[in-house]
CSV table of C-alpha atoms in Angstrom, one decimal:
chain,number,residue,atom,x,y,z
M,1,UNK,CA,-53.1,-39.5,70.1
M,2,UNK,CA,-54.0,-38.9,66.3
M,3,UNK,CA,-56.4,-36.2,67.6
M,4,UNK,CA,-53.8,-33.9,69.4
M,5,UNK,CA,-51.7,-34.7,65.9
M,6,UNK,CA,-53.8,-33.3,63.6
M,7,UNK,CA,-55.2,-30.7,66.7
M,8,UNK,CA,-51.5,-29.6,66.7
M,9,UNK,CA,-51.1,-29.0,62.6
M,10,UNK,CA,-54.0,-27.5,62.2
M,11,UNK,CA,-53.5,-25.2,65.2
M,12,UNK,CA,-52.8,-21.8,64.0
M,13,UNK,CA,-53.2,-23.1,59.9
M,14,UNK,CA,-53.2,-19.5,58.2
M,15,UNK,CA,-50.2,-18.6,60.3
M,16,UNK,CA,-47.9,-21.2,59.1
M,17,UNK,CA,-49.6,-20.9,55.2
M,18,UNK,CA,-48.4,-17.3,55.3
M,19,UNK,CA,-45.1,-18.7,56.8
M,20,UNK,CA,-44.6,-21.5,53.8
M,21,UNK,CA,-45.4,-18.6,51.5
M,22,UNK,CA,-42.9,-15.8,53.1
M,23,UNK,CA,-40.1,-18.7,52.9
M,24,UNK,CA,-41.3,-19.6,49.2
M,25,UNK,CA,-40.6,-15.7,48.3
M,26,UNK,CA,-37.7,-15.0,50.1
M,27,UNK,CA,-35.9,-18.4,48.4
M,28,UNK,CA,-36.9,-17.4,45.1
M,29,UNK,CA,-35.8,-13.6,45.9
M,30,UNK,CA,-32.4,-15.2,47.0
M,31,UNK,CA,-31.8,-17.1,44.1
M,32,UNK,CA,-33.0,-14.5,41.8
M,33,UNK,CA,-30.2,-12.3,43.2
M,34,UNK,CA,-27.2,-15.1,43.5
M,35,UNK,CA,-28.1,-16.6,40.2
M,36,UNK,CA,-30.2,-14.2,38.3
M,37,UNK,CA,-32.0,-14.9,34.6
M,38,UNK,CA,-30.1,-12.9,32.0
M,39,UNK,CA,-30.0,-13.5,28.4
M,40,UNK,CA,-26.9,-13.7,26.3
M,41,UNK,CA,-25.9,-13.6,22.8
M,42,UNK,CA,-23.7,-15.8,20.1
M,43,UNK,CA,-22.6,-15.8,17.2
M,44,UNK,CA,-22.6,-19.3,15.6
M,45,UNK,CA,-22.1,-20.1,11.8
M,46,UNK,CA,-24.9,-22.2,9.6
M,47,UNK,CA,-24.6,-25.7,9.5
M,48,UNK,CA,-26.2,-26.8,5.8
M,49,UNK,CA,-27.5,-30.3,6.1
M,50,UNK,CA,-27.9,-31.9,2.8
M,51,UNK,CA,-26.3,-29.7,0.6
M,52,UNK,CA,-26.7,-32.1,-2.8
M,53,UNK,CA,-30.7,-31.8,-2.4
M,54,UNK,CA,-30.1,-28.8,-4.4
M,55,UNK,CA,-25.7,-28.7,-5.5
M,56,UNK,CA,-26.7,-31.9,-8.2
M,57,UNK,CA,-25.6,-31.6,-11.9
M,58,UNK,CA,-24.8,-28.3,-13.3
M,59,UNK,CA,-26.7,-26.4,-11.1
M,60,UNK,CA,-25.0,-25.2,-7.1
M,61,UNK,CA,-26.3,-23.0,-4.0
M,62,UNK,CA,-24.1,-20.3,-2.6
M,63,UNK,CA,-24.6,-18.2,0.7
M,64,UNK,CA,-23.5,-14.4,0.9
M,65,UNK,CA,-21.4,-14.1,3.9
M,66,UNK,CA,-23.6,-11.9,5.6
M,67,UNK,CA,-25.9,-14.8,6.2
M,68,UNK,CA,-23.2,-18.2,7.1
M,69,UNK,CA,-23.8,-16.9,10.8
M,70,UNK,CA,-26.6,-15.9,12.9
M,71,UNK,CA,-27.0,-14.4,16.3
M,72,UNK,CA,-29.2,-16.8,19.2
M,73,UNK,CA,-30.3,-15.2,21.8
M,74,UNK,CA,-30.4,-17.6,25.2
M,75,UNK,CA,-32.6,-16.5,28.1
M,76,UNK,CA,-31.7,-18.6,31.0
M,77,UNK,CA,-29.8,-18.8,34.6
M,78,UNK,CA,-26.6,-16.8,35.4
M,79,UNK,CA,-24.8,-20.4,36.4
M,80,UNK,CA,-26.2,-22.5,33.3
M,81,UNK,CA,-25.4,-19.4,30.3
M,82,UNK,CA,-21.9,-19.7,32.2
M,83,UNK,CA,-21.3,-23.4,30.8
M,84,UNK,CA,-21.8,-22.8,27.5
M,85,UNK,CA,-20.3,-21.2,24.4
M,86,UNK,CA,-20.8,-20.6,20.6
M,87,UNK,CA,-19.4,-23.7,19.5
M,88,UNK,CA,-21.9,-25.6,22.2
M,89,UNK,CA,-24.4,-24.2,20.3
M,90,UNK,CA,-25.6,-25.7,16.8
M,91,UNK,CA,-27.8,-24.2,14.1
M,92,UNK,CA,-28.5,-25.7,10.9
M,93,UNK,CA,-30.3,-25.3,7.4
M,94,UNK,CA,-31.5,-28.4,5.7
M,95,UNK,CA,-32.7,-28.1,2.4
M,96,UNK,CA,-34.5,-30.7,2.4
M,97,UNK,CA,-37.0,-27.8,4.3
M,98,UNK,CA,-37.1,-25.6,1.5
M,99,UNK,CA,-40.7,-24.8,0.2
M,100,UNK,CA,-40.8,-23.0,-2.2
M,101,UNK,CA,-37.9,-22.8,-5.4
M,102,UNK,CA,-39.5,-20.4,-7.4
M,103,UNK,CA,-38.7,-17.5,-5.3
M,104,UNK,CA,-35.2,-15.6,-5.8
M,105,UNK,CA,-33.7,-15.7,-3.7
M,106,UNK,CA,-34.7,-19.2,-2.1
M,107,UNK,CA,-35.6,-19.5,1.7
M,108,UNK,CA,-34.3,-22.2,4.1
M,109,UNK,CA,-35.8,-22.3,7.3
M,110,UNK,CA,-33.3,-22.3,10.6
M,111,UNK,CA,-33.2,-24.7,13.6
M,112,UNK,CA,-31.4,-24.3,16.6
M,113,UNK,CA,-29.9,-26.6,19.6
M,114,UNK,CA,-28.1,-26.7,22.3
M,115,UNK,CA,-28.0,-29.7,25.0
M,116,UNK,CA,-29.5,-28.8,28.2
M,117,UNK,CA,-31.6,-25.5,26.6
M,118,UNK,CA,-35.3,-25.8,25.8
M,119,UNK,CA,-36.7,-24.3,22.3
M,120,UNK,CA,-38.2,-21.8,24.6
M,121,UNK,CA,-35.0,-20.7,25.7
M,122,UNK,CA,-33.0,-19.9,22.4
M,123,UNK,CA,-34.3,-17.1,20.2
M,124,UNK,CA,-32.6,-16.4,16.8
M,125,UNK,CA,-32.1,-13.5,15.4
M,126,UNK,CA,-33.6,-14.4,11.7
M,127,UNK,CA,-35.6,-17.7,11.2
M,128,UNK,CA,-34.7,-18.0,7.8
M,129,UNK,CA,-32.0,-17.7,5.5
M,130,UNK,CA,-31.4,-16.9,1.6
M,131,UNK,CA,-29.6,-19.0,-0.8
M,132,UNK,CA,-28.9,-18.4,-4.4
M,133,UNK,CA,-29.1,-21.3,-6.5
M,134,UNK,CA,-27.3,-20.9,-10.1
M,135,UNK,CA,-25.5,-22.6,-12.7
M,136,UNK,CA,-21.7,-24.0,-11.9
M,137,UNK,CA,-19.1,-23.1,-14.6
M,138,UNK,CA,-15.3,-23.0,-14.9
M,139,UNK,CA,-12.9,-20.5,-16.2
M,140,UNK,CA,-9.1,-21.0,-16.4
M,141,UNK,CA,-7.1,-17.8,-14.6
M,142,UNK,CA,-3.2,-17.0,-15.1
M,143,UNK,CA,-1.5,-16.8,-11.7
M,144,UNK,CA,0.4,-13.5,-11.2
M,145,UNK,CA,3.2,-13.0,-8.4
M,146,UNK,CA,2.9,-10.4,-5.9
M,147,UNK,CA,5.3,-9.3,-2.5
M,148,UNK,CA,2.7,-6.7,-1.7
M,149,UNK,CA,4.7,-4.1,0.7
M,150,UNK,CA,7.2,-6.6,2.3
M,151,UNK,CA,10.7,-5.4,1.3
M,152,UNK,CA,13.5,-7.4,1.2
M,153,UNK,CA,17.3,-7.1,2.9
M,154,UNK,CA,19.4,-4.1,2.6
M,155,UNK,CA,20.4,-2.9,-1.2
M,156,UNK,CA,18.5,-5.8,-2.4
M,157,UNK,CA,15.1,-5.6,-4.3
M,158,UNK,CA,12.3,-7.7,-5.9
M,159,UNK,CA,13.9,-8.6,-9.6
M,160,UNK,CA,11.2,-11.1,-10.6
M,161,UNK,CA,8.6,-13.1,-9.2
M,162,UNK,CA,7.8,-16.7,-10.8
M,163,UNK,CA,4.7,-18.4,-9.4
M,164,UNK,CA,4.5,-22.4,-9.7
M,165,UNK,CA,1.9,-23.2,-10.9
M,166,UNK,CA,1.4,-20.2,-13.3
M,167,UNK,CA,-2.5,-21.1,-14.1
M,168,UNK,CA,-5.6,-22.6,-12.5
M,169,UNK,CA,-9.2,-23.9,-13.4
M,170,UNK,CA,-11.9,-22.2,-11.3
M,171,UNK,CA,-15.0,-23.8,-10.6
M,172,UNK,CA,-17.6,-22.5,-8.5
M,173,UNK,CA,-21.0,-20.3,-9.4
M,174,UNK,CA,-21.3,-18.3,-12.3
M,175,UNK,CA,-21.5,-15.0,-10.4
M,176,UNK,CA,-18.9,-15.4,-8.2
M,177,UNK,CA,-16.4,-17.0,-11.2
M,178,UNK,CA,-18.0,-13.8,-13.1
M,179,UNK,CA,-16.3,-10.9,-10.2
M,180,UNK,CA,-12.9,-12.6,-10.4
M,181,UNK,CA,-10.8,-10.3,-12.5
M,182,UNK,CA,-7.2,-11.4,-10.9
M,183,UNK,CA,-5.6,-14.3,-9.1
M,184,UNK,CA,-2.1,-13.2,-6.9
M,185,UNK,CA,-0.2,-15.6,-5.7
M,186,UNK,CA,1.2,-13.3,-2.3
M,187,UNK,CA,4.6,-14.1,-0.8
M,188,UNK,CA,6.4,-11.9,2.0
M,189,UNK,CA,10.0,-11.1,1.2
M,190,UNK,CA,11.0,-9.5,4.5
M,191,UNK,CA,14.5,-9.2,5.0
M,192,UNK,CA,15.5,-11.9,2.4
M,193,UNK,CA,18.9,-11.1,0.8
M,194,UNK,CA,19.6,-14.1,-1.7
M,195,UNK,CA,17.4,-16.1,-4.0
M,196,UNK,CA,14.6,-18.7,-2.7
M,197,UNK,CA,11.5,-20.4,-3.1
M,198,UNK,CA,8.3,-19.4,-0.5
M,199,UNK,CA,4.9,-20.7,-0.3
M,200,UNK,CA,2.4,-18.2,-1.4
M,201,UNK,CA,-1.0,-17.4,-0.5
M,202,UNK,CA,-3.6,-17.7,-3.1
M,203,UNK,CA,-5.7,-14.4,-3.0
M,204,UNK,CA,-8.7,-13.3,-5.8
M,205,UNK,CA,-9.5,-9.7,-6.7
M,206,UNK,CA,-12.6,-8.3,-8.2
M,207,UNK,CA,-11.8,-5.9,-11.5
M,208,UNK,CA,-12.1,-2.7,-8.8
M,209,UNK,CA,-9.5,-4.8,-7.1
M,210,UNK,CA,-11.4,-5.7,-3.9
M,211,UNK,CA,-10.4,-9.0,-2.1
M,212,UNK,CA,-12.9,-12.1,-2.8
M,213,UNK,CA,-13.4,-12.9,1.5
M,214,UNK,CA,-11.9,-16.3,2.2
M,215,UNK,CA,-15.4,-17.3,3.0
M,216,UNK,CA,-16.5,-16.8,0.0
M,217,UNK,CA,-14.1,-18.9,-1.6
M,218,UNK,CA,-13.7,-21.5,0.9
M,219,UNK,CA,-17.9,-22.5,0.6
M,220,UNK,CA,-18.2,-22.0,-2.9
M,221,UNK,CA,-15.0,-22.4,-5.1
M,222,UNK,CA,-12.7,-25.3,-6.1
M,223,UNK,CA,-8.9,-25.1,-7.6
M,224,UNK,CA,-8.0,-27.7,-10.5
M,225,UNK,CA,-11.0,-29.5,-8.7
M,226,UNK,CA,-9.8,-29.2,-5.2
M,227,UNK,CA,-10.5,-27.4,-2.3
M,228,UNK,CA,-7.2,-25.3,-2.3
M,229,UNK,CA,-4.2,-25.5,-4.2
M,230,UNK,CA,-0.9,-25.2,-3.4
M,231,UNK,CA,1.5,-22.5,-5.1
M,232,UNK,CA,5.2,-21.4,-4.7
M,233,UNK,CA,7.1,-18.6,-5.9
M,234,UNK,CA,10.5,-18.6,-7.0
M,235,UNK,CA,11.8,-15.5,-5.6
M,236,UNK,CA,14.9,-13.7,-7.4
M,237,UNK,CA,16.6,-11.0,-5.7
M,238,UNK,CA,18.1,-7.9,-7.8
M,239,UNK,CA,21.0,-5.6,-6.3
M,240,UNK,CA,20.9,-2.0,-5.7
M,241,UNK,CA,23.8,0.1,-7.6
M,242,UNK,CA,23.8,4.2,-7.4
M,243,UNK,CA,25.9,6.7,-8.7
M,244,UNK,CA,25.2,5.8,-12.1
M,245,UNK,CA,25.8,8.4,-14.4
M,246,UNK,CA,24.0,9.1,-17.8
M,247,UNK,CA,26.6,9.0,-21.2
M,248,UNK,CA,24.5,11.7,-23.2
M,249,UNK,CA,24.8,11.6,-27.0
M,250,UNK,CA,23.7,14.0,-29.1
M,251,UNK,CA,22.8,14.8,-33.4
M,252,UNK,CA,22.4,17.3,-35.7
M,253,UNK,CA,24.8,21.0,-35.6
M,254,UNK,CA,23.2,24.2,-34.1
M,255,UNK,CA,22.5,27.5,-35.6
M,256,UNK,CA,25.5,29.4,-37.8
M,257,UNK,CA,28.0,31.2,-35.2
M,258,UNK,CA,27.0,28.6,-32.3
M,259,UNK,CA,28.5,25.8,-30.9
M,260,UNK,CA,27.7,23.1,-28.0
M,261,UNK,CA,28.1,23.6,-24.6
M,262,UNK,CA,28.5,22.1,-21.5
M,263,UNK,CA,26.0,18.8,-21.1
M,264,UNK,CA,24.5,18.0,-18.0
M,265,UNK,CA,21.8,16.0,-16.4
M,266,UNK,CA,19.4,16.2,-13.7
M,267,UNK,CA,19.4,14.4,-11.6
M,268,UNK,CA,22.9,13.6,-12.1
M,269,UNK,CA,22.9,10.6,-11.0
M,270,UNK,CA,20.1,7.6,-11.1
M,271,UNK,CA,19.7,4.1,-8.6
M,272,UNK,CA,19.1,1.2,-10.2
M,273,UNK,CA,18.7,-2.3,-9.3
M,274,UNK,CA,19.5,-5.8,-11.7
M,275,UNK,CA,20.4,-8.7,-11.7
M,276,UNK,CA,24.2,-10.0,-11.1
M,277,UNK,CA,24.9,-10.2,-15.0
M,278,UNK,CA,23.3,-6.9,-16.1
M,279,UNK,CA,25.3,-5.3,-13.3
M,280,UNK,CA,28.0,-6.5,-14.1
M,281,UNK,CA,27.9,-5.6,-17.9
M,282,UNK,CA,27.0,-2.1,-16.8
M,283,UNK,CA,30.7,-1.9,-14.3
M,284,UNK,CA,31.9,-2.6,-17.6
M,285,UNK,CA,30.6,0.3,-18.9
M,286,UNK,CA,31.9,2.8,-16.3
M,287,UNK,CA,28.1,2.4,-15.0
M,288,UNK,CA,26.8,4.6,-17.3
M,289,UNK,CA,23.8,4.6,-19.3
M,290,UNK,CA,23.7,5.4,-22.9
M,291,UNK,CA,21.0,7.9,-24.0
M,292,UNK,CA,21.1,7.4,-28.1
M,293,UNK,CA,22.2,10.7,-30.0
M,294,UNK,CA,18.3,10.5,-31.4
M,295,UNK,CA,16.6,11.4,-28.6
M,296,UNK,CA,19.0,14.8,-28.1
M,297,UNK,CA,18.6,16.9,-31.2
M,298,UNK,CA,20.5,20.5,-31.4
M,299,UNK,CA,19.9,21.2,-35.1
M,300,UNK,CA,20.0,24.8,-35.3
M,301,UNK,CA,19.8,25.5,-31.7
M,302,UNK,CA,20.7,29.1,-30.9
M,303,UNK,CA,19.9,29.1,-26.8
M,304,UNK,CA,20.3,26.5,-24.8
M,305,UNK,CA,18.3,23.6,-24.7
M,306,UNK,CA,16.6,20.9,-21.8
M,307,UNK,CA,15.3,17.8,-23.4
M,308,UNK,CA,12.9,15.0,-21.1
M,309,UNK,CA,14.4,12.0,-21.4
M,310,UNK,CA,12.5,8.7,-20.2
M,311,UNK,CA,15.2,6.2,-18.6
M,312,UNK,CA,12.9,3.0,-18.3
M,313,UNK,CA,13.7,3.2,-22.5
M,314,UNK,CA,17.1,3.2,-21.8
M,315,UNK,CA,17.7,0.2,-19.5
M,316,UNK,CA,19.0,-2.9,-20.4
M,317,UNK,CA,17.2,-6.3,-19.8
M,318,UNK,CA,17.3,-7.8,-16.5
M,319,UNK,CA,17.4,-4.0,-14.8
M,320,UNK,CA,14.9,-1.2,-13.8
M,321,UNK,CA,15.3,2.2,-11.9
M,322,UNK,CA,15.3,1.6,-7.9
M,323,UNK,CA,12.5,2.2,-5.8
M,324,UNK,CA,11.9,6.1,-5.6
M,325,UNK,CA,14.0,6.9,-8.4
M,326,UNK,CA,12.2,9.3,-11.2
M,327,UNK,CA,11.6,8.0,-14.4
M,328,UNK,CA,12.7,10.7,-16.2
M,329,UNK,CA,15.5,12.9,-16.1
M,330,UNK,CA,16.3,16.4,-18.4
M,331,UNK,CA,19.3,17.0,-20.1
M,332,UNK,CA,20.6,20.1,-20.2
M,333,UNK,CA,22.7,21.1,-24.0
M,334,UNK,CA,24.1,24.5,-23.2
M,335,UNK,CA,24.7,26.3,-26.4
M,336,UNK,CA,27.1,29.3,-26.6
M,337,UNK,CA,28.5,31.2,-29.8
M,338,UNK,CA,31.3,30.0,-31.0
M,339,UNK,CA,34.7,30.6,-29.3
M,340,UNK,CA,32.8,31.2,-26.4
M,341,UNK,CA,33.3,28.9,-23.2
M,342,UNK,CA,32.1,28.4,-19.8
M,343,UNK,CA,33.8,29.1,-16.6
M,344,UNK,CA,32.5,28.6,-12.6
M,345,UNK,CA,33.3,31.5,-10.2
M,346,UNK,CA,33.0,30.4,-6.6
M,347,UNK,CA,30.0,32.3,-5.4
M,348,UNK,CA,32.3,32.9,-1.8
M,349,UNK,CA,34.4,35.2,-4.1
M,350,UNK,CA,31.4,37.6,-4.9
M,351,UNK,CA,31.4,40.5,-3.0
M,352,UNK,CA,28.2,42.4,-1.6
M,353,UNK,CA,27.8,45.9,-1.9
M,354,UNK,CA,25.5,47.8,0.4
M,355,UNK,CA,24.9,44.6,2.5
M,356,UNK,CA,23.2,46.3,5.8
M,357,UNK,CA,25.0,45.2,9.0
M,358,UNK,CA,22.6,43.5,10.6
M,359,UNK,CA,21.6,41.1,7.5
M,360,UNK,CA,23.3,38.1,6.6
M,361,UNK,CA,23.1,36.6,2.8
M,362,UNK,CA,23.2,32.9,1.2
M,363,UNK,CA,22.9,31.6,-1.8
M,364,UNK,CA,21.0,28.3,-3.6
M,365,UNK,CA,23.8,27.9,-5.6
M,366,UNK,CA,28.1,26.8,-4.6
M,367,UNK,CA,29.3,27.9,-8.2
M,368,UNK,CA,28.3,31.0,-10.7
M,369,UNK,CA,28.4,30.0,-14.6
M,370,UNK,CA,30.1,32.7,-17.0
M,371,UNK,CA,30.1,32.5,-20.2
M,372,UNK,CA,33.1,34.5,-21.9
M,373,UNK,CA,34.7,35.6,-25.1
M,374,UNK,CA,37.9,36.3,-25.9
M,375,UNK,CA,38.0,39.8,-27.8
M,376,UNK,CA,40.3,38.1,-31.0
M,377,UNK,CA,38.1,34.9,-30.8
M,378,UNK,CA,41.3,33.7,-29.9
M,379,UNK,CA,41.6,30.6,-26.9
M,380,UNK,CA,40.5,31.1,-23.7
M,381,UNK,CA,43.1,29.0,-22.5
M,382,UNK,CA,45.4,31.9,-20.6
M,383,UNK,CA,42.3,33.5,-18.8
M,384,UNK,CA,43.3,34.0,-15.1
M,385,UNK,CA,40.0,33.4,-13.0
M,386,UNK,CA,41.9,34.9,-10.0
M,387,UNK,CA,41.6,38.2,-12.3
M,388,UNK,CA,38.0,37.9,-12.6
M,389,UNK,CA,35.7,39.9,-9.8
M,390,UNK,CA,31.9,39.3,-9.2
M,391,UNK,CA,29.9,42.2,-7.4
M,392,UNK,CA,26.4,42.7,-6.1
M,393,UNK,CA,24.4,45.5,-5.1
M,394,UNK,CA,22.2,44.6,-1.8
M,395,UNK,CA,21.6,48.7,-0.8
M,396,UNK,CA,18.1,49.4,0.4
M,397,UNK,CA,17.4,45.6,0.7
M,398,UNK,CA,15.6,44.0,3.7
M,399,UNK,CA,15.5,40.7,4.9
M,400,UNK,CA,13.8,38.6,1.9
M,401,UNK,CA,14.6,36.9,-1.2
M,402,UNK,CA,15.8,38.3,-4.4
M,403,UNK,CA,17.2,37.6,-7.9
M,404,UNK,CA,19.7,40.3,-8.4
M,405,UNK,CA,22.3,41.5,-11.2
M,406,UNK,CA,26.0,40.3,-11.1
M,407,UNK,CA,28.5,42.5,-12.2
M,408,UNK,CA,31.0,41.1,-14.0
M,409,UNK,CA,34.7,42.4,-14.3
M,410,UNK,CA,37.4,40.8,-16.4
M,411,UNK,CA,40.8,41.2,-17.6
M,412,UNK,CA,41.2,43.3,-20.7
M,413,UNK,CA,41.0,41.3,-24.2
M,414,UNK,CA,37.8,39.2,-23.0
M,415,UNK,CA,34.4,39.7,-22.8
M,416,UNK,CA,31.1,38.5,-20.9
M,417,UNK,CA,28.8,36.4,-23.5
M,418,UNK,CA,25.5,37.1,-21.6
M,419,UNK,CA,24.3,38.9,-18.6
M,420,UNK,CA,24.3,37.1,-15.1
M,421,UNK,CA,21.9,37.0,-12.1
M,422,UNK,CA,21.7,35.4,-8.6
M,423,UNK,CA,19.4,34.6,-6.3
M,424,UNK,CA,20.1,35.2,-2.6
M,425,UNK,CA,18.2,35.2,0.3
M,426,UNK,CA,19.2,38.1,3.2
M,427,UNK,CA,18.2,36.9,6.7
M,428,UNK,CA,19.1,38.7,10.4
M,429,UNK,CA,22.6,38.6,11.1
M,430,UNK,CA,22.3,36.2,14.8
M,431,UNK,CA,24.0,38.6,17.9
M,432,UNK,CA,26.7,37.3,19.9
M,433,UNK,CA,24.6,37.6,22.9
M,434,UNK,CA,21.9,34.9,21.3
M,435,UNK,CA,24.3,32.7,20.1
M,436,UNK,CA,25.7,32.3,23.6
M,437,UNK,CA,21.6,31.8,24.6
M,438,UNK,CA,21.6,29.3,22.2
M,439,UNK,CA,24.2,27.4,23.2
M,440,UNK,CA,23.8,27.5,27.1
């Protein structure tokens, strides 16, 4: 019986070799398909293991951030990479391992695990990495107070920013202690439309104003001698108030035979935003702002005169010029001779000569300024501007823009001071026809 056994497994023995072997290929070309070998990469942050082997005394480490993570490479099964992730995988630098000191920067070698992976299986993509080991120092830093871009409520502002506390102590290595030029203590005032106190975040800045990376501060610096520190700001709100006007003072007399003018301002009107007191003493002044007779001077003026003014001198305490607002403005001192005044002719009232049909015109300007004399020096009070005719001479003119003469007629006994000019721009006259187009 054992003889037609073995007779019957050895019967045909290459055949069913070759068989075994066909089915050992085609299993391993099944699984290879189903659940291929692929290799994937993470990103996973250093681990230092025994940091005080080298932080002891005055002297401390520190790792550029380019080098707190690494990328391992793992070479294995479709279904086992699928189990894992970054955080399953662990890769430390002891510095225990360091071999040499007396290179710059110092090199600690890498290890990497991860349960259920062989070394074989893991590749990293450096073996080693640098550390900089260097003296520890501390440096005291005042605390500033920044909203950055955040705004606040409608026709509110930022009036002042006070950050609690208002200093810190530093300690960390001397090159990083060495870039920090600024500390901010950043709050965000969005839509806040009455005083308050917010929690701030902490944020260093180089001297070319670059952001310190949290990294670097979380690994290797210390606030009053802990690992953060907690700062508020008290956050005062100022109120927006427009239409304020500028009170213009001025010294000194100009030239013999001349007198002053008309005083204006451009802009003539400034924004500005304080808080509820300083408002409230400016309503009290018809919210107008003084500019001192010192900073206007028409001695001996004999033309007219614009003089830069710069209204951030001018304010009061507890007030500034609004967001967008200019921080100058020009005063204008018209000068005339004397017995002279100023009069404004509405420019609808001028009348164009030579205007070609098919042209329209417009001006930059609603009123024209004449200056005028009376013949006997006498007041001006009794001149009639309803007598007084403006005229301009458009013949030959195309559509464009031009500065052209006024003519100037007035009732007998007075006289015009100085020629006048316009500017006007002539544009095609728009036909019914288009209009209609236009509209439809």
């Amino acid at each position: 019986m054992k003889t037609n056994l073995l007779s019957k497994l050895t019967k045909n023995l290459a055949l069913k070799i070759i068989s075994i072997i066909i089915a050992i290929v085609i299993w391993y070309v099944v699984v290879d398909f189903n659940d291929p070998i692929e290799t994937e990469s993470y990103n996973v942050q250093v681990e230092v293991l025994n940091p005080t082997y080298v932080a002891n005394g005055k002297e401390i480490y520190r790792i550029e951030d380019e080098y707190r993570s690494v990328t391992v490479y793992i070479t294995a099964n479709r279904s086992r990479l699928e189990r894992i992730q970054a955080n399953n995988i662990r890769v430390t630098a002891d510095l225990t391992e360091i071999v040499d000191f007396s290179t710059d920067p110092v090199m600690v070698p890498l290890r990497v695990s991860c349960a259920g992976f062989s070394q074989s299986e893991m590749t990293l993509s450096r073996t080693t990495i640098p550390i900089i080991i260097e003296n520890v120092t501390s440096r005291e830093f005042p605390i500033a107070a920044s909203a950055g871009t955040t705004v606040p409520g409608s026709e509110y502002e930022v009036g002042t920013l006070t950050p609690n506390p208002d200093q810190v102590t530093i300690s960390g290595p001397e090159s990083i202690i060495n870039q920090i030029d600024t500390v901010v203590a950043e709050v965000n005032v969005t839509g806040m439309v009455q005083n308050g106190t917010l929690s701030a975040d902490l944020v260093l800045y180089d001297e070319n104003q670059v952001e310190i990376s949290d990294a670097t501060i979380e690994e290797n610096l210390t606030f009053n001698g802990n690992a953060t520190l907690d700062v508020e700001v008290d956050v005062e709100l100022w109120r927006r108030q427009s239409g304020v006007t500028l009170d213009v003072n001025y010294s000194g007399t100009p030239a013999d035979g001349y007198q002053v003018g008309t005083i204006t301002t451009t802009p003539d009107e400034i924004a500005v935003v304080g808080s509820e007191e300083a408002l409230a003493a400016l309503a009290q002044q018809g919210n107008a702002i003084t500019v001192p007779a010192e900073q206007v001077s028409v001695e001996g003026a004999s033309s007219d005169l614009s003089v830069e003014v710069k209204l951030t001198e001018l304010l009061p305490e507890d007030m500034r010029l609004a967001t967008n607002t200019r921080e100058t403005a020009t005063v204008n001192v018209a000068i005339l001779p004397d017995g002279s005044q100023e009069f404004e002719l509405d420019v609808t009232n001028i009348e164009t000569a030579g205007l070609a049909s098919d042209l329209t015109v417009a001006y930059d300007q609603s009123e024209l300024t004449l200056r005028i004399q009376a013949d006997d020096g006498e007041s001006l009070s009794a001149l009639d501007m309803t007598q007084v005719t403006a005229r301009i001479d458009l013949a030959g003119k195309d559509v464009g823009d031009y500065t052209v003469p006024v003519s100037i007629t007035l009732p007998q006994g007075y006289r015009l001071v100085n020629d006048v000019s316009i500017s006007v721009h002539l544009r095609e006259r728009a036909s019914a026809s288009s209009e209609s187009a236009d509209s439809g």
